[in-house]
GROMACS .gro file of C-alpha atoms in nm:
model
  189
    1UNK     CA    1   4.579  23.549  10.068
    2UNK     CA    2   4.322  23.590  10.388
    3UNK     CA    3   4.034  23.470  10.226
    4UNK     CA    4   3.795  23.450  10.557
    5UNK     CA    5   3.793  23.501  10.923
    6UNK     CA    6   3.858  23.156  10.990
    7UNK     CA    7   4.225  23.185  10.799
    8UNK     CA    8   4.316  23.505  10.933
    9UNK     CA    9   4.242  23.354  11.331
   10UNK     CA   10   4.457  23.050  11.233
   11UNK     CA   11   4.762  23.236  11.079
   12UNK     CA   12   4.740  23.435  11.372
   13UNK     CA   13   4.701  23.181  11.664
   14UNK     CA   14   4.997  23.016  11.468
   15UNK     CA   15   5.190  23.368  11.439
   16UNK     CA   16   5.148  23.365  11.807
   17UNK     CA   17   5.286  23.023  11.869
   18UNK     CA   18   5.563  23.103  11.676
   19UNK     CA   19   5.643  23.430  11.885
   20UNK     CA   20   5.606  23.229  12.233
   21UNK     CA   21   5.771  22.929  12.102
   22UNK     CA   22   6.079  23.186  12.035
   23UNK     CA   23   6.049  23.416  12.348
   24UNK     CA   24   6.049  23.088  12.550
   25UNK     CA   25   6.373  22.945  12.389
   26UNK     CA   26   6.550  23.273  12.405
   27UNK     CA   27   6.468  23.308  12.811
   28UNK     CA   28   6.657  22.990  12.807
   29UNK     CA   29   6.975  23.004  12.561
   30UNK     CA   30   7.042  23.402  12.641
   31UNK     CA   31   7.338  23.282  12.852
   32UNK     CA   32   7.480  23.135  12.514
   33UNK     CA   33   7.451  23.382  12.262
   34UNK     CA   34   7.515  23.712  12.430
   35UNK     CA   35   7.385  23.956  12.154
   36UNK     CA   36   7.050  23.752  12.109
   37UNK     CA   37   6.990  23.371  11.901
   38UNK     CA   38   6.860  23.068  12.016
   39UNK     CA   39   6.760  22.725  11.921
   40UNK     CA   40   6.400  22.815  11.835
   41UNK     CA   41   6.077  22.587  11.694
   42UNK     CA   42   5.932  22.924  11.562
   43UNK     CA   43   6.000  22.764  11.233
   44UNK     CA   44   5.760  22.486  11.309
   45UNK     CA   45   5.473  22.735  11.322
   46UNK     CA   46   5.566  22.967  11.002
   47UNK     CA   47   5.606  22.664  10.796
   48UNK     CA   48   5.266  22.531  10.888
   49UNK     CA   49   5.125  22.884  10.758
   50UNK     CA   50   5.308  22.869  10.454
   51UNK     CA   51   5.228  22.494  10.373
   52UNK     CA   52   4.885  22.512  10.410
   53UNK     CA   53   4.821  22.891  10.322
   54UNK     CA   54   5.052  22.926  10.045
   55UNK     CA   55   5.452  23.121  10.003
   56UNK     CA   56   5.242  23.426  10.061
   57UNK     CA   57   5.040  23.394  10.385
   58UNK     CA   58   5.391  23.241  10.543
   59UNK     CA   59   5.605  23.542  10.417
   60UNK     CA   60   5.350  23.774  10.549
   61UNK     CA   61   5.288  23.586  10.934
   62UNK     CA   62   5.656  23.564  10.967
   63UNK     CA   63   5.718  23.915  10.880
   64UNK     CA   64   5.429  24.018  11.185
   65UNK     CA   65   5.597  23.790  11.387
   66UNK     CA   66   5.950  23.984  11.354
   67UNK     CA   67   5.772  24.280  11.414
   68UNK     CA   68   5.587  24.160  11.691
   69UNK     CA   69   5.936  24.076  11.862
   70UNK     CA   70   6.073  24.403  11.755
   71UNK     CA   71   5.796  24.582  11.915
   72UNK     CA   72   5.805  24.393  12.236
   73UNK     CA   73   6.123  24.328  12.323
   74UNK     CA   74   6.399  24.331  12.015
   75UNK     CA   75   6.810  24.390  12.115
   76UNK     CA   76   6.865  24.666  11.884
   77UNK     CA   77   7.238  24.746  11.861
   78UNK     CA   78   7.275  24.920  11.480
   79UNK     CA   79   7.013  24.996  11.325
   80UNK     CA   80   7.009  24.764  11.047
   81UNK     CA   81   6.877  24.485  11.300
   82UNK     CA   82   6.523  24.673  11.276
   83UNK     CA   83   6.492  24.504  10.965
   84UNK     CA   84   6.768  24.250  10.914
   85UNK     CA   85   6.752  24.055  11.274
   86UNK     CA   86   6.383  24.072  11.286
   87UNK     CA   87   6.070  24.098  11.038
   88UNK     CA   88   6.286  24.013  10.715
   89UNK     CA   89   6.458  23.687  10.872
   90UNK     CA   90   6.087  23.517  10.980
   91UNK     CA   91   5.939  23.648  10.663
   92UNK     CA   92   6.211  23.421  10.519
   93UNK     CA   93   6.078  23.120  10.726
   94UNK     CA   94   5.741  23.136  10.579
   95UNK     CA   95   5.887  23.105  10.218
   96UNK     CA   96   5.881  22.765  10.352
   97UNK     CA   97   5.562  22.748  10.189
   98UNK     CA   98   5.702  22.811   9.838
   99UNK     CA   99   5.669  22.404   9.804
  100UNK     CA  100   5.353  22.357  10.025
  101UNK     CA  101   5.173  22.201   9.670
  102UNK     CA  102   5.526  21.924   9.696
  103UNK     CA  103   5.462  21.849  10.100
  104UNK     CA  104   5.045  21.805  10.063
  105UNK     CA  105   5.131  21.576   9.811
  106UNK     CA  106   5.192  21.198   9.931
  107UNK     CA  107   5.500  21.181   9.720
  108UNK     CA  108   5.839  21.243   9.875
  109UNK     CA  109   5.681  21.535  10.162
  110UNK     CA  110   5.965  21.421  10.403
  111UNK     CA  111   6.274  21.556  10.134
  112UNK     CA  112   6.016  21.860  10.075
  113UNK     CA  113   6.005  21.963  10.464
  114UNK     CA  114   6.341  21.910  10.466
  115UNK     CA  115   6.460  22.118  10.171
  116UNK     CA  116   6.164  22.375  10.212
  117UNK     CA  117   6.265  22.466  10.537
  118UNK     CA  118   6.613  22.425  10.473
  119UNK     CA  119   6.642  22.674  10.176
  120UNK     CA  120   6.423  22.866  10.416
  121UNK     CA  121   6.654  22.853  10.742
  122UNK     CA  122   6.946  22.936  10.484
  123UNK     CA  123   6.740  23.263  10.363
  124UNK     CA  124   6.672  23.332  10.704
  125UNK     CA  125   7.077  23.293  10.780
  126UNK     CA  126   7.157  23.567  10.510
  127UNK     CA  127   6.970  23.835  10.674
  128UNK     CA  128   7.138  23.729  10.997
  129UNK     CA  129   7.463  23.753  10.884
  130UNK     CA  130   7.424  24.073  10.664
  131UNK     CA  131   7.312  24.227  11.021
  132UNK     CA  132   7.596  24.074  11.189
  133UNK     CA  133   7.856  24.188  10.919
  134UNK     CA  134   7.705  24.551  10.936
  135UNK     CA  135   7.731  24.537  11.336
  136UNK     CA  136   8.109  24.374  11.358
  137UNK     CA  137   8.229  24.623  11.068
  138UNK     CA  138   8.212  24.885  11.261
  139UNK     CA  139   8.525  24.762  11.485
  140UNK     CA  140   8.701  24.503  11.256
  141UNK     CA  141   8.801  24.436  10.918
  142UNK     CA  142   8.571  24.326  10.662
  143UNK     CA  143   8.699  23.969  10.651
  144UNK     CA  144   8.710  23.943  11.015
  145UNK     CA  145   8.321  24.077  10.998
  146UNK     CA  146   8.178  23.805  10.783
  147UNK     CA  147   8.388  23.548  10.980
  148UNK     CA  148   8.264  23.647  11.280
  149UNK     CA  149   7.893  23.696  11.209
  150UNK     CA  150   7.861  23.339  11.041
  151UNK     CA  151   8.071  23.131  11.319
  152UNK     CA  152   7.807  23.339  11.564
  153UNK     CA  153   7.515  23.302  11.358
  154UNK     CA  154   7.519  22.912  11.180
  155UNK     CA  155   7.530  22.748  11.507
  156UNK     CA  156   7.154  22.803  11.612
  157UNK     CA  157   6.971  22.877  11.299
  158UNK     CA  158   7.117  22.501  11.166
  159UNK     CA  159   7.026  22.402  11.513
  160UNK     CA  160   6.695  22.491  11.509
  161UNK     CA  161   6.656  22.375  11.144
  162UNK     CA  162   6.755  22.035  11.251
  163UNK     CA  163   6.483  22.042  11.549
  164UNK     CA  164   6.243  22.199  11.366
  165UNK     CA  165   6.233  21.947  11.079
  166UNK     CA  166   6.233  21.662  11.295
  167UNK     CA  167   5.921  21.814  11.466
  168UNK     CA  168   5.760  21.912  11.146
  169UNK     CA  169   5.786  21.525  10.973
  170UNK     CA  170   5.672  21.370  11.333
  171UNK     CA  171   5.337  21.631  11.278
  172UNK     CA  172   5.296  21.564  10.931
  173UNK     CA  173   5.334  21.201  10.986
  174UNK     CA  174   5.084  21.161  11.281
  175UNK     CA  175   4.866  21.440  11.150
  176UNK     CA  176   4.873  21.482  10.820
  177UNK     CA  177   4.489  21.545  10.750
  178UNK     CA  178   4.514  21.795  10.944
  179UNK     CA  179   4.792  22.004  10.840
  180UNK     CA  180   4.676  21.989  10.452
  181UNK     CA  181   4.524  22.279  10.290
  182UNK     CA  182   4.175  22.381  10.393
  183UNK     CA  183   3.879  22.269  10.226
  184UNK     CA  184   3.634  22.521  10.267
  185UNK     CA  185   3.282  22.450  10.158
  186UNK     CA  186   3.137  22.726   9.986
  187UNK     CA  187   2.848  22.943  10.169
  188UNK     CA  188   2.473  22.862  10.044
  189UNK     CA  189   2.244  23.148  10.141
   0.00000   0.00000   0.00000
């Protein structure tokens, strides 16, 4: 999955872009969604991994980056957020990567960003709303549970699907060379 130094410091600059890219876009739509959510381009980041590292290497950075936000600074309200608000729904991100061979391919890589990270963002919105419907059970019935978890949870994961997509075809557009897979050379001693 890691092969060399030079993969594990780029899956984990981009873990960490993902992680600010999502702290900074919580500090700013916290007054929205009270119990945590935001329109975030942490997708952006965890999708690169995935597309150029493989389904693998993107399931495993977003997972580190879920648990780096759980470990500095998760909302923990039940505890079946430790998991299901934070390392499983970004591990679900980086499955983006499950069609990285169908994006580095010059055929048809805009409807592959789109439905990678779609199917992705929709993965990601399951373990939301499974943590939502565990939360609002507690108080409501079970109908009223779902409801409320998905009318609180679809708005910003499909909003920052839609941003993130746009911002992932404008990269791979202007730089696709350098978003393909790595070609390293092998060592000669």
């Amino acid at each position: 999955m890691f092969k060399n130094t030079r993969t594990m410091t780029e899956v984990a600059i981009l873990i960490a872009l993902a992680f600010i890219l999502d702290l900074v876009s919580n500090m700013y739509s916290s007054f929205i969604w009270a119990y945590g959510g935001s329109f975030s381009l942490s997708l952006v980041p965890l999708a690169i991994i995935g597309y150029r590292h493989g389904w693998k290497a993107g399931f495993v950075g977003g997972f580190l980056m879920g648990l780096l936000q759980l470990l500095l600074g998760a909302f923990i309200v039940h505890p079946a957020q430790v998991l299901l608000d934070y390392p499983l729904p970004f591990a679900m991100l980086g499955l983006a990567g499950f069609w990285s061979r169908q994006v580095n391919s010059r055929k048809r890589w805009r409807i592959f960003i789109i439905l990678s990270t779609f199917i992705a963002s929709l993965l990601r919105l399951a373990c939301h709303i499974l943590a939502g419907y565990i939360f609002w059970s507690d108080g409501l019935s079970p109908r009223a549970a779902i409801w409320n978890s998905i009318i609180y949870n679809t708005p910003y994961v499909a909003g920052s699907w839609v941003i993130s997509c746009i911002v992932l075809v404008v990269l791979y557009k202007g730089y696709e060379r350098m978003l393909q897979p790595p070609k390293y050379m092998p060592r000669r001693y």
